[in-house]
Short mmCIF file of C-alpha atoms in Angstrom, two decimals:
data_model
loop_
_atom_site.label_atom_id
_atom_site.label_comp_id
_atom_site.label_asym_id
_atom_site.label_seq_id
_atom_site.Cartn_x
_atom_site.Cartn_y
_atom_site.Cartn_z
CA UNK A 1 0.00 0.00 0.00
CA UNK A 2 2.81 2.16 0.34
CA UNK A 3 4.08 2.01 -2.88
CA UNK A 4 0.51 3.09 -3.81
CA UNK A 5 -0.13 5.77 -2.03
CA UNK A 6 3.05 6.93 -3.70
CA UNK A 7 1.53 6.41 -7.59
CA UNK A 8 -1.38 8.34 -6.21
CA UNK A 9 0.90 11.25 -4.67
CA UNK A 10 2.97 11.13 -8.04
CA UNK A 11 0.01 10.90 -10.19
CA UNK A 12 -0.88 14.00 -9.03
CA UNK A 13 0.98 16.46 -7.08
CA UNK A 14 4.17 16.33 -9.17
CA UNK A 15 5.93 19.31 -7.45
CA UNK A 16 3.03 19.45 -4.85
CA UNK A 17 2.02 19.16 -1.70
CA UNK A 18 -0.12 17.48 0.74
CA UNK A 19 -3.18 19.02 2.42
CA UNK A 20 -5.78 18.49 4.79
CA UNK A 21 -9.89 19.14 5.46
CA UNK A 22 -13.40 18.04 6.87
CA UNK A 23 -16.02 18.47 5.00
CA UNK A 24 -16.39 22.18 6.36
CA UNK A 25 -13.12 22.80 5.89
CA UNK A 26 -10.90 23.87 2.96
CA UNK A 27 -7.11 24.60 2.66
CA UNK A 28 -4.97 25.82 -0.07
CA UNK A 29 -1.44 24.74 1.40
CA UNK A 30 -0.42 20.91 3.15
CA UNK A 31 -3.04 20.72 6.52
CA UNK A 32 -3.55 16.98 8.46
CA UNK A 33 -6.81 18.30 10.10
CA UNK A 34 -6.79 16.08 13.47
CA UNK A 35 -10.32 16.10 15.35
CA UNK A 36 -10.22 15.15 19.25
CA UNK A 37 -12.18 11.58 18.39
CA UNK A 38 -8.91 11.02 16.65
CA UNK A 39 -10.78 11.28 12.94
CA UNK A 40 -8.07 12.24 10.38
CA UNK A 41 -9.30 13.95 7.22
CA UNK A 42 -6.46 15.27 4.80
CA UNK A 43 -6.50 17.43 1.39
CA UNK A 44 -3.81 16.34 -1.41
CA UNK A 45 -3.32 19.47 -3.06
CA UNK A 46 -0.67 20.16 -5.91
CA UNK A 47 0.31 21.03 -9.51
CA UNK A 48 -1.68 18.72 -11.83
CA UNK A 49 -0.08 18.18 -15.77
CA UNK A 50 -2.54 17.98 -17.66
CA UNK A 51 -0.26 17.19 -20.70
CA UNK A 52 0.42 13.88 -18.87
CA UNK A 53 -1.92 12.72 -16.59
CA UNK A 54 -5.74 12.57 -17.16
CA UNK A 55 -8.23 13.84 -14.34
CA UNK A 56 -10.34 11.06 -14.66
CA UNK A 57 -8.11 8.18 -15.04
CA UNK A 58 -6.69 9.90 -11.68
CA UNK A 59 -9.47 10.19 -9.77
CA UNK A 60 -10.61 6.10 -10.73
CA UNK A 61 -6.94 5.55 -9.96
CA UNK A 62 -7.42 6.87 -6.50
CA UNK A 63 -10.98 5.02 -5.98
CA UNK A 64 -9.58 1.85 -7.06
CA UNK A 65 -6.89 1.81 -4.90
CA UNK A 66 -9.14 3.02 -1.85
CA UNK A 67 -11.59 0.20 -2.63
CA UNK A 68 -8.71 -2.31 -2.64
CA UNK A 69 -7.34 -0.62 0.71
CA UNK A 70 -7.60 -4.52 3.40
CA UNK A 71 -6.12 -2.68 6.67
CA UNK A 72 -6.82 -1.33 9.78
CA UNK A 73 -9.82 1.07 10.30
CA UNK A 74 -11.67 2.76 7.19
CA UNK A 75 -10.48 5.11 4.48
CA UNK A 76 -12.66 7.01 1.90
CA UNK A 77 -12.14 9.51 -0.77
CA UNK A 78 -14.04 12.66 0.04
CA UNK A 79 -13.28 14.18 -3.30
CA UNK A 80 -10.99 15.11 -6.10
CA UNK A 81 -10.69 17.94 -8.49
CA UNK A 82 -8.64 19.43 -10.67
CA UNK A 83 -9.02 23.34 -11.61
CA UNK A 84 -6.52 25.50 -13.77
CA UNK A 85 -3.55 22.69 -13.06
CA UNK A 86 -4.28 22.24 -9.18
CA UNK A 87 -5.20 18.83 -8.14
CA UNK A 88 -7.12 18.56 -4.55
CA UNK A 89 -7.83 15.22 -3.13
CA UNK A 90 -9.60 14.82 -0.05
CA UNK A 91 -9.09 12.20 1.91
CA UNK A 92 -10.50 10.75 5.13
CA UNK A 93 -9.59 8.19 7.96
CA UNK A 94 -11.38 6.48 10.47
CA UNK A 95 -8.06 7.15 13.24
CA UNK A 96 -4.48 7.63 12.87
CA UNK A 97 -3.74 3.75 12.48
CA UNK A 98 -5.91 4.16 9.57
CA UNK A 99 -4.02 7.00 8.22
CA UNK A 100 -0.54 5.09 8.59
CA UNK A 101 -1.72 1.77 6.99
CA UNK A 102 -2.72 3.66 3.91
CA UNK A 103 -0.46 5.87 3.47
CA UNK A 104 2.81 4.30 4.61
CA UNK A 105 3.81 7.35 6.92
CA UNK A 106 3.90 7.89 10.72
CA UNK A 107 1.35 9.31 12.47
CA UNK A 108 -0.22 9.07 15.66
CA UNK A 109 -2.91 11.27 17.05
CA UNK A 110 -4.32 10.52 21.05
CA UNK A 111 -3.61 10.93 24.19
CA UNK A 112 -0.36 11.78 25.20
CA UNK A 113 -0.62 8.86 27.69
CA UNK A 114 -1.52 6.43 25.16
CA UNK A 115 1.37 8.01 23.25
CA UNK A 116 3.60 7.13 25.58
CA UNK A 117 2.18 3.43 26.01
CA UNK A 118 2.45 2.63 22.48
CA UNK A 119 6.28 3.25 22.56
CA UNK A 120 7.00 7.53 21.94
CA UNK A 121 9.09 8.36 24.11
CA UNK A 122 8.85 12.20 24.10
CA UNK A 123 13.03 12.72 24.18
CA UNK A 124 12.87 16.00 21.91
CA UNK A 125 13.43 19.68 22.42
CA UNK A 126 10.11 21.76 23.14
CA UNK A 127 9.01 24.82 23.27
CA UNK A 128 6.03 26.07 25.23
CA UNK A 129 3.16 28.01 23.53
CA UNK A 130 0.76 30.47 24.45
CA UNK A 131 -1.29 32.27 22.93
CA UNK A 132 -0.18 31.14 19.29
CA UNK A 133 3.02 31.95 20.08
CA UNK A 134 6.56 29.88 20.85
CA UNK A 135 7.76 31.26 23.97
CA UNK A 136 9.57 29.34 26.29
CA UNK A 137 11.84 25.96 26.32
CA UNK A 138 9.56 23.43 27.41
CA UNK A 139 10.96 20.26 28.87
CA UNK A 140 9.75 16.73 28.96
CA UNK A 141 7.97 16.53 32.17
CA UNK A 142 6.34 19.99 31.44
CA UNK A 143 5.00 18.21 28.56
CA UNK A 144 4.24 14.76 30.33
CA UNK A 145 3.01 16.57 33.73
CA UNK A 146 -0.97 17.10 32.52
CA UNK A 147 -2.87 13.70 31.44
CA UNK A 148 -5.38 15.21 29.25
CA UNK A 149 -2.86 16.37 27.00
CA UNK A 150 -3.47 15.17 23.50
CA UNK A 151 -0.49 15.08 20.97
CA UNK A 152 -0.09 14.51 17.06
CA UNK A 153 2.85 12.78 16.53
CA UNK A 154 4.12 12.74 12.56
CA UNK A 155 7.04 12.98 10.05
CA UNK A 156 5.22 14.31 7.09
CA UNK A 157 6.01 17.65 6.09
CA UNK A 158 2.78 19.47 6.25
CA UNK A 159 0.17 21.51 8.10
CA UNK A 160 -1.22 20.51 10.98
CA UNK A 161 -4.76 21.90 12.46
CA UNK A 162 -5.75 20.13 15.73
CA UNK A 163 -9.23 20.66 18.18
CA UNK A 164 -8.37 22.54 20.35
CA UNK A 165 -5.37 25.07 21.49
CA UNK A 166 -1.54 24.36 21.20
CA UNK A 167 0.53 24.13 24.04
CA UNK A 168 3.82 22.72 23.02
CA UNK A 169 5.65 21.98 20.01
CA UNK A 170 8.70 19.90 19.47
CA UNK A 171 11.63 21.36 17.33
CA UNK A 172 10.86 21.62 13.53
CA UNK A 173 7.65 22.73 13.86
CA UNK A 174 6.23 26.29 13.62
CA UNK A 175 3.26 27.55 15.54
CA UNK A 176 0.79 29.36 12.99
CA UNK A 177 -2.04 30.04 15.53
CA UNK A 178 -3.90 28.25 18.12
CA UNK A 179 -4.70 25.37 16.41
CA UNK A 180 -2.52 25.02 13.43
CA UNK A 181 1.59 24.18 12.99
CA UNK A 182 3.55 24.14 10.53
CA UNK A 183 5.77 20.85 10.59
CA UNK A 184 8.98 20.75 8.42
CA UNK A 185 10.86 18.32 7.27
CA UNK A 186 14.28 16.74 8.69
CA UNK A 187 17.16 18.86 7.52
CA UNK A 188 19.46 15.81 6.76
CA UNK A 189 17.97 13.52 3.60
CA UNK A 190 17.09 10.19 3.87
CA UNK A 191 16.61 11.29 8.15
CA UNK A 192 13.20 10.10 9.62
CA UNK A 193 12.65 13.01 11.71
CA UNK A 194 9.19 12.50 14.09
CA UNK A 195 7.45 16.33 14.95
CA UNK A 196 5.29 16.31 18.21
CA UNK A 197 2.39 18.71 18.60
CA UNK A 198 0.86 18.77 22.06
CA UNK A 199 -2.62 20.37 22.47
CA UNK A 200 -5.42 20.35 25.12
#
């Protein structure tokens, strides 16, 4: 499935980006929208050429390969268009597990506690926010100390809007407002770099 998700990504966002939405929710640049149920509902969005790729042999592309989709959870196609060479493709999961499976990237989104029970061990440098702003160096047990925390936990390069209000960030990621980071990929190639977004 990995290697799918890849032809789709290829297919249609050569140059591109990734994006993310609900269903009353729209976004121009790469944003995982994360809601607290743990529901993960993401927007493709990206330069579409025309000269070599046909919308609609895309967009069955992408259905067939959803259809085929055997793992954990559920995964549907909310939509896909293409309009003067941008490509959207909406995208939603059932949970995070969901998103992973499909996809072939990292991500977990949950309680920090569960995050930490599943493995993560939250060794990274923070930074406190308030207000939408990075302010102070966070550390590990200011970020472990409250257990209704919540946390996204990725290594995608992309937007990320959560439920609810940021309150630390790990490094690599940019605070955009309340809700919504900006995470950024690893500055060495070939690195698997994990971003951690706590909110509450």
């Amino acid at each position: 499935m990995k290697k799918t998700i890849g032809m789709i990504l290829l297919l249609a966002l050569m140059g591109g980006i990734l994006s993310g939405c609900g269903d009353d929710k729209d976004a121009d640049v790469s944003t995982l929208f994360v809601d607290k149920k743990g529901q993960i509902v993401e927007v493709s969005v990206g330069d579409f050429q025309k000269d070599n790729y046909d919308a609609e042999e895309f967009e069955q592309y992408v259905k067939s390969t959803v259809e085929a989709y055997g793992g954990e959870g559920t995964v549907e196609l909310s939509s896909v268009s293409v309009d003067e060479g941008t490509a959207k493709l909406k995208m939603e999961y059932s949970d995070s597990d969901a998103y992973a499976a499909f996809t072939g990237q990292e991500l977990f989104a949950g309680t920090v506690v569960s995050a930490v029970a599943k493995g993560y061990d939250f060794n990274e440098e923070f930074t406190m926010v308030n207000e939408g702003t990075a302010t102070d160096v966070a550390s590990r047990d200011d970020v472990l100390g409250n257990d209704e925390y919540r946390v996204v936990i990725l290594q995608m390069a992309e937007d990320v809007k959560v439920e609810g209000t940021i309150v630390y960030v790990s490094a690599g990621v940019t605070v955009k407002s309340e809700d919504t980071a900006t995470v950024k990929s690893s500055e060495h190639p070939g690195e698997v770099a994990l971003r951690y977004i706590i909110y509450q």
